[in-house]
Amino acid sequence: DGGITQSPKYLFRKEGQNVTLSCEQNLNHDAMYWYRQDPGQGLRLIYYSQIVNDFQKGDIAEGYSVSREKKESFPLTVTSAQKNPTAFYLCASSASGGDNQPQHFGDGTRLSIL
Amino acid sequence: AQSVTQLGSHVSVSEGALVLLRCNYSSSVPPYLFWYVQYPNQGLQLLLKYTSAATLVKGINGFEAEFKKSETSFHLTKPSAHMSDAAEYFCAVSEGQAGTALIFGKGTTLSVSS
């Protein structure tokens, strides 16, 4: 079955450490997204990519970095500059060709601070 | 800029009762609107989407939503709640360009009591 795989499901970060969250999709979608979810705040956009080797900052990009070297993969790095990284991180993808294309979501990674 | 407001962060109903989750949007162009459901520690699942073909949209699990341009609303309803409907629900609007991210409301948690 086609879908989006996020790993790991749970991740712990030490002070001063960078961590990378994995997101892989086999839906052949061009666009991919990273959201951060905090209780009561809904989903906030971190980065998105419409095509390989190109990506744009979202509303809360500070302290995060991404790459898009392959169509299937869109890893997110949470750097030590992100002072409050504890959250639930969701990756999504969508087909191109119109803004009525729904986004498909992975099951998320929960990041906590040690 | 487009935005979404979900009225009521928490809604409680009895099993068998009507479910009504409210969503209002602001947009300077005809919007594309979506409802998603999220179960604990999981990603988001698409319930339904409005893409201007019909104002009353039917989705999965017996949910439906009606687009009312005059009220800038897209409320989600279900005639009879089931215990399995207990989850968090998000309304989202498209920014209007292919491959761009959705703008999400802050979510409404639905509780269903027996």
mmCIF file with all atom_site columns, C-alpha atoms in Angstrom:
data_model
loop_
_atom_site.group_PDB
_atom_site.id
_atom_site.type_symbol
_atom_site.label_atom_id
_atom_site.label_alt_id
_atom_site.label_comp_id
_atom_site.label_asym_id
_atom_site.label_entity_id
_atom_site.label_seq_id
_atom_site.pdbx_PDB_ins_code
_atom_site.Cartn_x
_atom_site.Cartn_y
_atom_site.Cartn_z
_atom_site.occupancy
_atom_site.B_iso_or_equiv
_atom_site.pdbx_formal_charge
_atom_site.auth_seq_id
_atom_site.auth_comp_id
_atom_site.auth_asym_id
_atom_site.auth_atom_id
_atom_site.pdbx_PDB_model_num
ATOM 1   C CA . ASP A 1 1   ? 0.000   0.000  0.000   1.00 0.00 ? 1   ASP A CA 1
ATOM 2   C CA . GLY A 1 2   ? 1.170   3.503  -0.771  1.00 0.00 ? 2   GLY A CA 1
ATOM 3   C CA . GLY A 1 3   ? 1.711   5.879  2.078   1.00 0.00 ? 3   GLY A CA 1
ATOM 4   C CA . ILE A 1 4   ? 3.995   8.040  4.164   1.00 0.00 ? 4   ILE A CA 1
ATOM 5   C CA . THR A 1 5   ? 6.413   6.562  6.673   1.00 0.00 ? 5   THR A CA 1
ATOM 6   C CA . GLN A 1 6   ? 7.844   8.642  9.490   1.00 0.00 ? 6   GLN A CA 1
ATOM 7   C CA . SER A 1 7   ? 10.585  7.372  11.747  1.00 0.00 ? 7   SER A CA 1
ATOM 8   C CA . PRO A 1 8   ? 11.292  7.073  14.527  1.00 0.00 ? 8   PRO A CA 1
ATOM 9   C CA . LYS A 1 9   ? 7.940   7.221  16.307  1.00 0.00 ? 9   LYS A CA 1
ATOM 10  C CA . TYR A 1 10  ? 9.585   8.578  19.477  1.00 0.00 ? 10  TYR A CA 1
ATOM 11  C CA . LEU A 1 11  ? 12.829  10.544 19.672  1.00 0.00 ? 11  LEU A CA 1
ATOM 12  C CA . PHE A 1 12  ? 14.762  12.083 22.516  1.00 0.00 ? 12  PHE A CA 1
ATOM 13  C CA . ARG A 1 13  ? 17.195  14.967 22.179  1.00 0.00 ? 13  ARG A CA 1
ATOM 14  C CA . LYS A 1 14  ? 19.946  16.033 24.495  1.00 0.00 ? 14  LYS A CA 1
ATOM 15  C CA . GLU A 1 15  ? 20.887  19.670 24.997  1.00 0.00 ? 15  GLU A CA 1
ATOM 16  C CA . GLY A 1 16  ? 23.018  20.982 22.150  1.00 0.00 ? 16  GLY A CA 1
ATOM 17  C CA . GLN A 1 17  ? 22.274  18.031 19.911  1.00 0.00 ? 17  GLN A CA 1
ATOM 18  C CA . ASN A 1 18  ? 20.923  18.006 16.362  1.00 0.00 ? 18  ASN A CA 1
ATOM 19  C CA . VAL A 1 19  ? 18.415  15.283 15.520  1.00 0.00 ? 19  VAL A CA 1
ATOM 20  C CA . THR A 1 20  ? 16.964  14.241 12.174  1.00 0.00 ? 20  THR A CA 1
ATOM 21  C CA . LEU A 1 21  ? 13.408  13.043 11.585  1.00 0.00 ? 21  LEU A CA 1
ATOM 22  C CA . SER A 1 22  ? 12.839  10.823 8.588   1.00 0.00 ? 22  SER A CA 1
ATOM 23  C CA . CYS A 1 23  ? 9.925   11.082 6.143   1.00 0.00 ? 23  CYS A CA 1
ATOM 24  C CA . GLU A 1 24  ? 9.545   8.772  3.143   1.00 0.00 ? 24  GLU A CA 1
ATOM 25  C CA . GLN A 1 25  ? 6.613   8.534  0.722   1.00 0.00 ? 25  GLN A CA 1
ATOM 26  C CA . ASN A 1 26  ? 5.822   6.080  -2.072  1.00 0.00 ? 26  ASN A CA 1
ATOM 27  C CA . LEU A 1 27  ? 2.801   7.954  -3.421  1.00 0.00 ? 27  LEU A CA 1
ATOM 28  C CA . ASN A 1 28  ? 4.807   9.580  -6.222  1.00 0.00 ? 28  ASN A CA 1
ATOM 29  C CA . HIS A 1 29  ? 3.810   12.993 -4.860  1.00 0.00 ? 29  HIS A CA 1
ATOM 30  C CA . ASP A 1 30  ? 5.770   16.080 -5.867  1.00 0.00 ? 30  ASP A CA 1
ATOM 31  C CA . ALA A 1 31  ? 5.003   18.216 -2.806  1.00 0.00 ? 31  ALA A CA 1
ATOM 32  C CA . MET A 1 32  ? 6.018   17.434 0.757   1.00 0.00 ? 32  MET A CA 1
ATOM 33  C CA . TYR A 1 33  ? 5.511   19.302 4.029   1.00 0.00 ? 33  TYR A CA 1
ATOM 34  C CA . TRP A 1 34  ? 6.603   19.370 7.646   1.00 0.00 ? 34  TRP A CA 1
ATOM 35  C CA . TYR A 1 35  ? 4.262   20.554 10.402  1.00 0.00 ? 35  TYR A CA 1
ATOM 36  C CA . ARG A 1 36  ? 4.719   20.990 14.116  1.00 0.00 ? 36  ARG A CA 1
ATOM 37  C CA . GLN A 1 37  ? 1.772   20.244 16.407  1.00 0.00 ? 37  GLN A CA 1
ATOM 38  C CA . ASP A 1 38  ? 1.509   21.582 19.947  1.00 0.00 ? 38  ASP A CA 1
ATOM 39  C CA . PRO A 1 39  ? -1.557  21.112 22.186  1.00 0.00 ? 39  PRO A CA 1
ATOM 40  C CA . GLY A 1 40  ? -4.250  23.684 21.430  1.00 0.00 ? 40  GLY A CA 1
ATOM 41  C CA . GLN A 1 41  ? -2.307  25.291 18.598  1.00 0.00 ? 41  GLN A CA 1
ATOM 42  C CA . GLY A 1 42  ? -3.243  23.161 15.637  1.00 0.00 ? 42  GLY A CA 1
ATOM 43  C CA . LEU A 1 43  ? -0.616  22.485 12.977  1.00 0.00 ? 43  LEU A CA 1
ATOM 44  C CA . ARG A 1 44  ? 2.018   25.045 12.084  1.00 0.00 ? 44  ARG A CA 1
ATOM 45  C CA . LEU A 1 45  ? 4.066   24.834 8.904   1.00 0.00 ? 45  LEU A CA 1
ATOM 46  C CA . ILE A 1 46  ? 7.839   24.466 9.266   1.00 0.00 ? 46  ILE A CA 1
ATOM 47  C CA . TYR A 1 47  ? 9.035   23.851 5.680   1.00 0.00 ? 47  TYR A CA 1
ATOM 48  C CA . TYR A 1 48  ? 7.581   22.663 2.428   1.00 0.00 ? 48  TYR A CA 1
ATOM 49  C CA . SER A 1 49  ? 8.932   21.483 -0.901  1.00 0.00 ? 49  SER A CA 1
ATOM 50  C CA . GLN A 1 50  ? 7.132   21.535 -4.234  1.00 0.00 ? 50  GLN A CA 1
ATOM 51  C CA . ILE A 1 51  ? 9.848   19.774 -6.211  1.00 0.00 ? 51  ILE A CA 1
ATOM 52  C CA . VAL A 1 52  ? 13.157  17.991 -5.766  1.00 0.00 ? 52  VAL A CA 1
ATOM 53  C CA . ASN A 1 53  ? 16.097  20.235 -4.807  1.00 0.00 ? 53  ASN A CA 1
ATOM 54  C CA . ASP A 1 54  ? 13.803  23.110 -3.844  1.00 0.00 ? 54  ASP A CA 1
ATOM 55  C CA . PHE A 1 55  ? 12.087  24.033 -0.580  1.00 0.00 ? 55  PHE A CA 1
ATOM 56  C CA . GLN A 1 56  ? 10.563  27.058 1.148   1.00 0.00 ? 56  GLN A CA 1
ATOM 57  C CA . LYS A 1 57  ? 10.350  28.227 4.740   1.00 0.00 ? 57  LYS A CA 1
ATOM 58  C CA . GLY A 1 58  ? 7.043   28.072 6.500   1.00 0.00 ? 58  GLY A CA 1
ATOM 59  C CA . ASP A 1 59  ? 5.784   30.080 9.447   1.00 0.00 ? 59  ASP A CA 1
ATOM 60  C CA . ILE A 1 60  ? 8.157   28.642 12.071  1.00 0.00 ? 60  ILE A CA 1
ATOM 61  C CA . ALA A 1 61  ? 11.335  27.624 10.204  1.00 0.00 ? 61  ALA A CA 1
ATOM 62  C CA . GLU A 1 62  ? 13.837  29.035 12.714  1.00 0.00 ? 62  GLU A CA 1
ATOM 63  C CA . GLY A 1 63  ? 15.905  26.279 14.308  1.00 0.00 ? 63  GLY A CA 1
ATOM 64  C CA . TYR A 1 64  ? 15.011  23.715 11.644  1.00 0.00 ? 64  TYR A CA 1
ATOM 65  C CA . SER A 1 65  ? 16.560  22.617 8.348   1.00 0.00 ? 65  SER A CA 1
ATOM 66  C CA . VAL A 1 66  ? 15.473  20.308 5.519   1.00 0.00 ? 66  VAL A CA 1
ATOM 67  C CA . SER A 1 67  ? 16.739  18.757 2.306   1.00 0.00 ? 67  SER A CA 1
ATOM 68  C CA . ARG A 1 68  ? 14.986  17.338 -0.747  1.00 0.00 ? 68  ARG A CA 1
ATOM 69  C CA . GLU A 1 69  ? 17.512  15.327 -2.699  1.00 0.00 ? 69  GLU A CA 1
ATOM 70  C CA . LYS A 1 70  ? 15.021  12.656 -3.746  1.00 0.00 ? 70  LYS A CA 1
ATOM 71  C CA . LYS A 1 71  ? 11.355  12.854 -4.597  1.00 0.00 ? 71  LYS A CA 1
ATOM 72  C CA . GLU A 1 72  ? 10.523  10.212 -2.004  1.00 0.00 ? 72  GLU A CA 1
ATOM 73  C CA . SER A 1 73  ? 12.379  11.708 0.939   1.00 0.00 ? 73  SER A CA 1
ATOM 74  C CA . PHE A 1 74  ? 12.108  14.951 2.937   1.00 0.00 ? 74  PHE A CA 1
ATOM 75  C CA . PRO A 1 75  ? 14.109  14.704 6.187   1.00 0.00 ? 75  PRO A CA 1
ATOM 76  C CA . LEU A 1 76  ? 13.796  17.376 8.882   1.00 0.00 ? 76  LEU A CA 1
ATOM 77  C CA . THR A 1 77  ? 16.696  18.301 11.155  1.00 0.00 ? 77  THR A CA 1
ATOM 78  C CA . VAL A 1 78  ? 15.923  19.910 14.485  1.00 0.00 ? 78  VAL A CA 1
ATOM 79  C CA . THR A 1 79  ? 19.030  21.886 15.354  1.00 0.00 ? 79  THR A CA 1
ATOM 80  C CA . SER A 1 80  ? 20.346  23.003 18.728  1.00 0.00 ? 80  SER A CA 1
ATOM 81  C CA . ALA A 1 81  ? 19.131  26.500 17.815  1.00 0.00 ? 81  ALA A CA 1
ATOM 82  C CA . GLN A 1 82  ? 15.541  25.340 18.312  1.00 0.00 ? 82  GLN A CA 1
ATOM 83  C CA . LYS A 1 83  ? 15.127  26.071 22.012  1.00 0.00 ? 83  LYS A CA 1
ATOM 84  C CA . ASN A 1 84  ? 11.729  24.482 22.470  1.00 0.00 ? 84  ASN A CA 1
ATOM 85  C CA . PRO A 1 85  ? 11.692  21.392 20.251  1.00 0.00 ? 85  PRO A CA 1
ATOM 86  C CA . THR A 1 86  ? 9.324   19.243 22.316  1.00 0.00 ? 86  THR A CA 1
ATOM 87  C CA . ALA A 1 87  ? 6.343   18.625 20.037  1.00 0.00 ? 87  ALA A CA 1
ATOM 88  C CA . PHE A 1 88  ? 4.632   16.187 17.701  1.00 0.00 ? 88  PHE A CA 1
ATOM 89  C CA . TYR A 1 89  ? 6.017   16.468 14.162  1.00 0.00 ? 89  TYR A CA 1
ATOM 90  C CA . LEU A 1 90  ? 3.926   15.523 11.146  1.00 0.00 ? 90  LEU A CA 1
ATOM 91  C CA . CYS A 1 91  ? 5.071   15.010 7.580   1.00 0.00 ? 91  CYS A CA 1
ATOM 92  C CA . ALA A 1 92  ? 2.635   15.226 4.666   1.00 0.00 ? 92  ALA A CA 1
ATOM 93  C CA . SER A 1 93  ? 2.649   14.995 0.886   1.00 0.00 ? 93  SER A CA 1
ATOM 94  C CA . SER A 1 94  ? 0.324   15.949 -1.933  1.00 0.00 ? 94  SER A CA 1
ATOM 95  C CA . ALA A 1 95  ? 0.105   15.551 -5.685  1.00 0.00 ? 95  ALA A CA 1
ATOM 96  C CA . SER A 1 96  ? 0.758   18.558 -7.863  1.00 0.00 ? 96  SER A CA 1
ATOM 97  C CA . GLY A 1 97  ? -1.684  19.893 -10.387 1.00 0.00 ? 97  GLY A CA 1
ATOM 98  C CA . GLY A 1 98  ? -4.024  21.985 -8.318  1.00 0.00 ? 98  GLY A CA 1
ATOM 99  C CA . ASP A 1 99  ? -4.661  23.355 -4.869  1.00 0.00 ? 99  ASP A CA 1
ATOM 100 C CA . ASN A 1 100 ? -7.587  21.012 -4.316  1.00 0.00 ? 100 ASN A CA 1
ATOM 101 C CA . GLN A 1 101 ? -5.262  18.084 -3.809  1.00 0.00 ? 101 GLN A CA 1
ATOM 102 C CA . PRO A 1 102 ? -5.581  16.783 -0.256  1.00 0.00 ? 102 PRO A CA 1
ATOM 103 C CA . GLN A 1 103 ? -2.514  16.215 1.850   1.00 0.00 ? 103 GLN A CA 1
ATOM 104 C CA . HIS A 1 104 ? -1.695  12.730 3.068   1.00 0.00 ? 104 HIS A CA 1
ATOM 105 C CA . PHE A 1 105 ? -0.085  12.462 6.493   1.00 0.00 ? 105 PHE A CA 1
ATOM 106 C CA . GLY A 1 106 ? 2.343   10.138 8.194   1.00 0.00 ? 106 GLY A CA 1
ATOM 107 C CA . ASP A 1 107 ? 1.780   8.913  11.753  1.00 0.00 ? 107 ASP A CA 1
ATOM 108 C CA . GLY A 1 108 ? 4.147   11.463 13.256  1.00 0.00 ? 108 GLY A CA 1
ATOM 109 C CA . THR A 1 109 ? 7.271   11.593 15.401  1.00 0.00 ? 109 THR A CA 1
ATOM 110 C CA . ARG A 1 110 ? 7.088   12.715 19.016  1.00 0.00 ? 110 ARG A CA 1
ATOM 111 C CA . LEU A 1 111 ? 10.240  14.570 20.042  1.00 0.00 ? 111 LEU A CA 1
ATOM 112 C CA . SER A 1 112 ? 11.126  15.112 23.683  1.00 0.00 ? 112 SER A CA 1
ATOM 113 C CA . ILE A 1 113 ? 14.042  16.685 25.526  1.00 0.00 ? 113 ILE A CA 1
ATOM 114 C CA . LEU A 1 114 ? 16.167  14.619 27.887  1.00 0.00 ? 114 LEU A CA 1
ATOM 115 C CA . ALA B 2 1   ? -4.090  36.165 4.018   1.00 0.00 ? 1   ALA B CA 1
ATOM 116 C CA . GLN B 2 2   ? -6.381  33.226 4.491   1.00 0.00 ? 2   GLN B CA 1
ATOM 117 C CA . SER B 2 3   ? -7.280  31.969 7.953   1.00 0.00 ? 3   SER B CA 1
ATOM 118 C CA . VAL B 2 4   ? -9.472  29.402 9.655   1.00 0.00 ? 4   VAL B CA 1
ATOM 119 C CA . THR B 2 5   ? -11.360 29.684 12.945  1.00 0.00 ? 5   THR B CA 1
ATOM 120 C CA . GLN B 2 6   ? -12.801 26.668 14.696  1.00 0.00 ? 6   GLN B CA 1
ATOM 121 C CA . LEU B 2 7   ? -15.351 27.697 17.307  1.00 0.00 ? 7   LEU B CA 1
ATOM 122 C CA . GLY B 2 8   ? -15.099 25.602 20.428  1.00 0.00 ? 8   GLY B CA 1
ATOM 123 C CA . SER B 2 9   ? -11.921 23.772 21.333  1.00 0.00 ? 9   SER B CA 1
ATOM 124 C CA . HIS B 2 10  ? -13.945 21.000 22.951  1.00 0.00 ? 10  HIS B CA 1
ATOM 125 C CA . VAL B 2 11  ? -17.373 19.597 22.076  1.00 0.00 ? 11  VAL B CA 1
ATOM 126 C CA . SER B 2 12  ? -19.143 16.890 24.081  1.00 0.00 ? 12  SER B CA 1
ATOM 127 C CA . VAL B 2 13  ? -22.127 14.882 22.849  1.00 0.00 ? 13  VAL B CA 1
ATOM 128 C CA . SER B 2 14  ? -23.979 11.748 23.854  1.00 0.00 ? 14  SER B CA 1
ATOM 129 C CA . GLU B 2 15  ? -23.888 8.643  21.705  1.00 0.00 ? 15  GLU B CA 1
ATOM 130 C CA . GLY B 2 16  ? -26.625 8.942  19.064  1.00 0.00 ? 16  GLY B CA 1
ATOM 131 C CA . ALA B 2 17  ? -26.793 12.732 19.260  1.00 0.00 ? 17  ALA B CA 1
ATOM 132 C CA . LEU B 2 18  ? -26.105 15.193 16.455  1.00 0.00 ? 18  LEU B CA 1
ATOM 133 C CA . VAL B 2 19  ? -22.480 16.234 15.991  1.00 0.00 ? 19  VAL B CA 1
ATOM 134 C CA . LEU B 2 20  ? -21.833 19.829 14.880  1.00 0.00 ? 20  LEU B CA 1
ATOM 135 C CA . LEU B 2 21  ? -18.286 21.151 14.622  1.00 0.00 ? 21  LEU B CA 1
ATOM 136 C CA . ARG B 2 22  ? -17.973 24.749 13.470  1.00 0.00 ? 22  ARG B CA 1
ATOM 137 C CA . CYS B 2 23  ? -15.459 26.194 11.018  1.00 0.00 ? 23  CYS B CA 1
ATOM 138 C CA . ASN B 2 24  ? -15.296 29.695 9.585   1.00 0.00 ? 24  ASN B CA 1
ATOM 139 C CA . TYR B 2 25  ? -12.730 30.853 7.072   1.00 0.00 ? 25  TYR B CA 1
ATOM 140 C CA . SER B 2 26  ? -11.496 34.071 5.568   1.00 0.00 ? 26  SER B CA 1
ATOM 141 C CA . SER B 2 27  ? -10.374 34.191 1.970   1.00 0.00 ? 27  SER B CA 1
ATOM 142 C CA . SER B 2 28  ? -10.197 36.740 -0.798  1.00 0.00 ? 28  SER B CA 1
ATOM 143 C CA . VAL B 2 29  ? -10.529 34.041 -3.449  1.00 0.00 ? 29  VAL B CA 1
ATOM 144 C CA . PRO B 2 30  ? -12.766 30.983 -3.730  1.00 0.00 ? 30  PRO B CA 1
ATOM 145 C CA . PRO B 2 31  ? -11.272 28.579 -1.222  1.00 0.00 ? 31  PRO B CA 1
ATOM 146 C CA . TYR B 2 32  ? -10.666 24.878 -1.155  1.00 0.00 ? 32  TYR B CA 1
ATOM 147 C CA . LEU B 2 33  ? -11.685 23.547 2.269   1.00 0.00 ? 33  LEU B CA 1
ATOM 148 C CA . PHE B 2 34  ? -10.892 20.334 4.070   1.00 0.00 ? 34  PHE B CA 1
ATOM 149 C CA . TRP B 2 35  ? -11.826 18.488 7.260   1.00 0.00 ? 35  TRP B CA 1
ATOM 150 C CA . TYR B 2 36  ? -9.347  16.086 8.827   1.00 0.00 ? 36  TYR B CA 1
ATOM 151 C CA . VAL B 2 37  ? -9.640  13.775 11.844  1.00 0.00 ? 37  VAL B CA 1
ATOM 152 C CA . GLN B 2 38  ? -6.809  12.807 14.181  1.00 0.00 ? 38  GLN B CA 1
ATOM 153 C CA . TYR B 2 39  ? -6.836  9.921  16.655  1.00 0.00 ? 39  TYR B CA 1
ATOM 154 C CA . PRO B 2 40  ? -4.352  9.982  19.570  1.00 0.00 ? 40  PRO B CA 1
ATOM 155 C CA . ASN B 2 41  ? -0.709  9.686  18.539  1.00 0.00 ? 41  ASN B CA 1
ATOM 156 C CA . GLN B 2 42  ? -1.581  9.317  14.874  1.00 0.00 ? 42  GLN B CA 1
ATOM 157 C CA . GLY B 2 43  ? -1.427  11.450 11.762  1.00 0.00 ? 43  GLY B CA 1
ATOM 158 C CA . LEU B 2 44  ? -4.357  13.217 10.150  1.00 0.00 ? 44  LEU B CA 1
ATOM 159 C CA . GLN B 2 45  ? -6.901  11.416 7.996   1.00 0.00 ? 45  GLN B CA 1
ATOM 160 C CA . LEU B 2 46  ? -8.957  13.225 5.372   1.00 0.00 ? 46  LEU B CA 1
ATOM 161 C CA . LEU B 2 47  ? -12.692 13.221 6.117   1.00 0.00 ? 47  LEU B CA 1
ATOM 162 C CA . LEU B 2 48  ? -13.890 15.318 3.188   1.00 0.00 ? 48  LEU B CA 1
ATOM 163 C CA . LYS B 2 49  ? -13.012 18.223 0.934   1.00 0.00 ? 49  LYS B CA 1
ATOM 164 C CA . TYR B 2 50  ? -14.847 21.063 -0.794  1.00 0.00 ? 50  TYR B CA 1
ATOM 165 C CA . THR B 2 51  ? -13.668 21.942 -4.279  1.00 0.00 ? 51  THR B CA 1
ATOM 166 C CA . SER B 2 52  ? -16.620 23.993 -5.602  1.00 0.00 ? 52  SER B CA 1
ATOM 167 C CA . ALA B 2 53  ? -18.382 21.104 -7.340  1.00 0.00 ? 53  ALA B CA 1
ATOM 168 C CA . ALA B 2 54  ? -21.208 20.935 -4.773  1.00 0.00 ? 54  ALA B CA 1
ATOM 169 C CA . THR B 2 55  ? -21.932 22.902 -1.616  1.00 0.00 ? 55  THR B CA 1
ATOM 170 C CA . LEU B 2 56  ? -22.921 19.822 0.405   1.00 0.00 ? 56  LEU B CA 1
ATOM 171 C CA . VAL B 2 57  ? -20.002 17.455 0.669   1.00 0.00 ? 57  VAL B CA 1
ATOM 172 C CA . LYS B 2 58  ? -20.255 13.906 1.968   1.00 0.00 ? 58  LYS B CA 1
ATOM 173 C CA . GLY B 2 59  ? -17.252 12.272 3.552   1.00 0.00 ? 59  GLY B CA 1
ATOM 174 C CA . ILE B 2 60  ? -16.245 9.092  5.254   1.00 0.00 ? 60  ILE B CA 1
ATOM 175 C CA . ASN B 2 61  ? -17.746 7.648  8.453   1.00 0.00 ? 61  ASN B CA 1
ATOM 176 C CA . GLY B 2 62  ? -21.099 9.386  7.881   1.00 0.00 ? 62  GLY B CA 1
ATOM 177 C CA . PHE B 2 63  ? -19.783 12.935 8.135   1.00 0.00 ? 63  PHE B CA 1
ATOM 178 C CA . GLU B 2 64  ? -20.800 15.756 5.837   1.00 0.00 ? 64  GLU B CA 1
ATOM 179 C CA . ALA B 2 65  ? -20.141 19.482 5.565   1.00 0.00 ? 65  ALA B CA 1
ATOM 180 C CA . GLU B 2 66  ? -21.929 22.350 3.894   1.00 0.00 ? 66  GLU B CA 1
ATOM 181 C CA . PHE B 2 67  ? -20.145 25.260 2.256   1.00 0.00 ? 67  PHE B CA 1
ATOM 182 C CA . LYS B 2 68  ? -21.980 28.549 2.853   1.00 0.00 ? 68  LYS B CA 1
ATOM 183 C CA . LYS B 2 69  ? -20.297 31.402 1.056   1.00 0.00 ? 69  LYS B CA 1
ATOM 184 C CA . SER B 2 70  ? -22.551 34.077 2.575   1.00 0.00 ? 70  SER B CA 1
ATOM 185 C CA . GLU B 2 71  ? -21.561 32.943 6.081   1.00 0.00 ? 71  GLU B CA 1
ATOM 186 C CA . THR B 2 72  ? -17.956 31.981 5.159   1.00 0.00 ? 72  THR B CA 1
ATOM 187 C CA . SER B 2 73  ? -18.587 28.719 6.956   1.00 0.00 ? 73  SER B CA 1
ATOM 188 C CA . PHE B 2 74  ? -17.881 25.042 6.411   1.00 0.00 ? 74  PHE B CA 1
ATOM 189 C CA . HIS B 2 75  ? -19.394 23.294 9.430   1.00 0.00 ? 75  HIS B CA 1
ATOM 190 C CA . LEU B 2 76  ? -18.996 19.542 9.892   1.00 0.00 ? 76  LEU B CA 1
ATOM 191 C CA . THR B 2 77  ? -21.996 17.451 10.919  1.00 0.00 ? 77  THR B CA 1
ATOM 192 C CA . LYS B 2 78  ? -22.976 13.862 11.607  1.00 0.00 ? 78  LYS B CA 1
ATOM 193 C CA . PRO B 2 79  ? -26.588 12.919 12.426  1.00 0.00 ? 79  PRO B CA 1
ATOM 194 C CA . SER B 2 80  ? -25.764 10.323 15.069  1.00 0.00 ? 80  SER B CA 1
ATOM 195 C CA . ALA B 2 81  ? -22.538 10.203 17.064  1.00 0.00 ? 81  ALA B CA 1
ATOM 196 C CA . HIS B 2 82  ? -20.739 6.954  17.735  1.00 0.00 ? 82  HIS B CA 1
ATOM 197 C CA . MET B 2 83  ? -18.185 6.269  20.440  1.00 0.00 ? 83  MET B CA 1
ATOM 198 C CA . SER B 2 84  ? -15.551 5.735  17.746  1.00 0.00 ? 84  SER B CA 1
ATOM 199 C CA . ASP B 2 85  ? -16.009 9.356  16.579  1.00 0.00 ? 85  ASP B CA 1
ATOM 200 C CA . ALA B 2 86  ? -14.149 10.627 19.645  1.00 0.00 ? 86  ALA B CA 1
ATOM 201 C CA . ALA B 2 87  ? -11.062 12.346 18.220  1.00 0.00 ? 87  ALA B CA 1
ATOM 202 C CA . GLU B 2 88  ? -9.651  15.735 17.298  1.00 0.00 ? 88  GLU B CA 1
ATOM 203 C CA . TYR B 2 89  ? -10.975 17.408 14.173  1.00 0.00 ? 89  TYR B CA 1
ATOM 204 C CA . PHE B 2 90  ? -9.222  20.012 12.068  1.00 0.00 ? 90  PHE B CA 1
ATOM 205 C CA . CYS B 2 91  ? -10.608 22.345 9.447   1.00 0.00 ? 91  CYS B CA 1
ATOM 206 C CA . ALA B 2 92  ? -8.133  23.582 6.810   1.00 0.00 ? 92  ALA B CA 1
ATOM 207 C CA . VAL B 2 93  ? -8.111  25.947 3.850   1.00 0.00 ? 93  VAL B CA 1
ATOM 208 C CA . SER B 2 94  ? -5.902  25.983 0.799   1.00 0.00 ? 94  SER B CA 1
ATOM 209 C CA . GLU B 2 95  ? -3.795  29.043 0.097   1.00 0.00 ? 95  GLU B CA 1
ATOM 210 C CA . GLY B 2 96  ? -4.776  28.896 -3.532  1.00 0.00 ? 96  GLY B CA 1
ATOM 211 C CA . GLN B 2 97  ? -1.624  27.779 -5.309  1.00 0.00 ? 97  GLN B CA 1
ATOM 212 C CA . ALA B 2 98  ? -0.743  24.270 -6.384  1.00 0.00 ? 98  ALA B CA 1
ATOM 213 C CA . GLY B 2 99  ? 1.529   22.469 -3.976  1.00 0.00 ? 99  GLY B CA 1
ATOM 214 C CA . THR B 2 100 ? 1.371   25.059 -1.208  1.00 0.00 ? 100 THR B CA 1
ATOM 215 C CA . ALA B 2 101 ? 0.633   24.210 2.367   1.00 0.00 ? 101 ALA B CA 1
ATOM 216 C CA . LEU B 2 102 ? -2.738  24.152 4.056   1.00 0.00 ? 102 LEU B CA 1
ATOM 217 C CA . ILE B 2 103 ? -3.720  26.606 6.769   1.00 0.00 ? 103 ILE B CA 1
ATOM 218 C CA . PHE B 2 104 ? -5.203  24.737 9.722   1.00 0.00 ? 104 PHE B CA 1
ATOM 219 C CA . GLY B 2 105 ? -7.579  25.737 12.459  1.00 0.00 ? 105 GLY B CA 1
ATOM 220 C CA . LYS B 2 106 ? -6.562  25.005 16.041  1.00 0.00 ? 106 LYS B CA 1
ATOM 221 C CA . GLY B 2 107 ? -8.725  21.911 16.226  1.00 0.00 ? 107 GLY B CA 1
ATOM 222 C CA . THR B 2 108 ? -11.825 20.740 18.098  1.00 0.00 ? 108 THR B CA 1
ATOM 223 C CA . THR B 2 109 ? -11.738 17.744 20.388  1.00 0.00 ? 109 THR B CA 1
ATOM 224 C CA . LEU B 2 110 ? -14.934 15.707 20.202  1.00 0.00 ? 110 LEU B CA 1
ATOM 225 C CA . SER B 2 111 ? -15.904 13.616 23.225  1.00 0.00 ? 111 SER B CA 1
ATOM 226 C CA . VAL B 2 112 ? -18.718 11.067 22.992  1.00 0.00 ? 112 VAL B CA 1
ATOM 227 C CA . SER B 2 113 ? -20.360 9.684  26.128  1.00 0.00 ? 113 SER B CA 1
ATOM 228 C CA . SER B 2 114 ? -22.539 6.607  26.414  1.00 0.00 ? 114 SER B CA 1
#
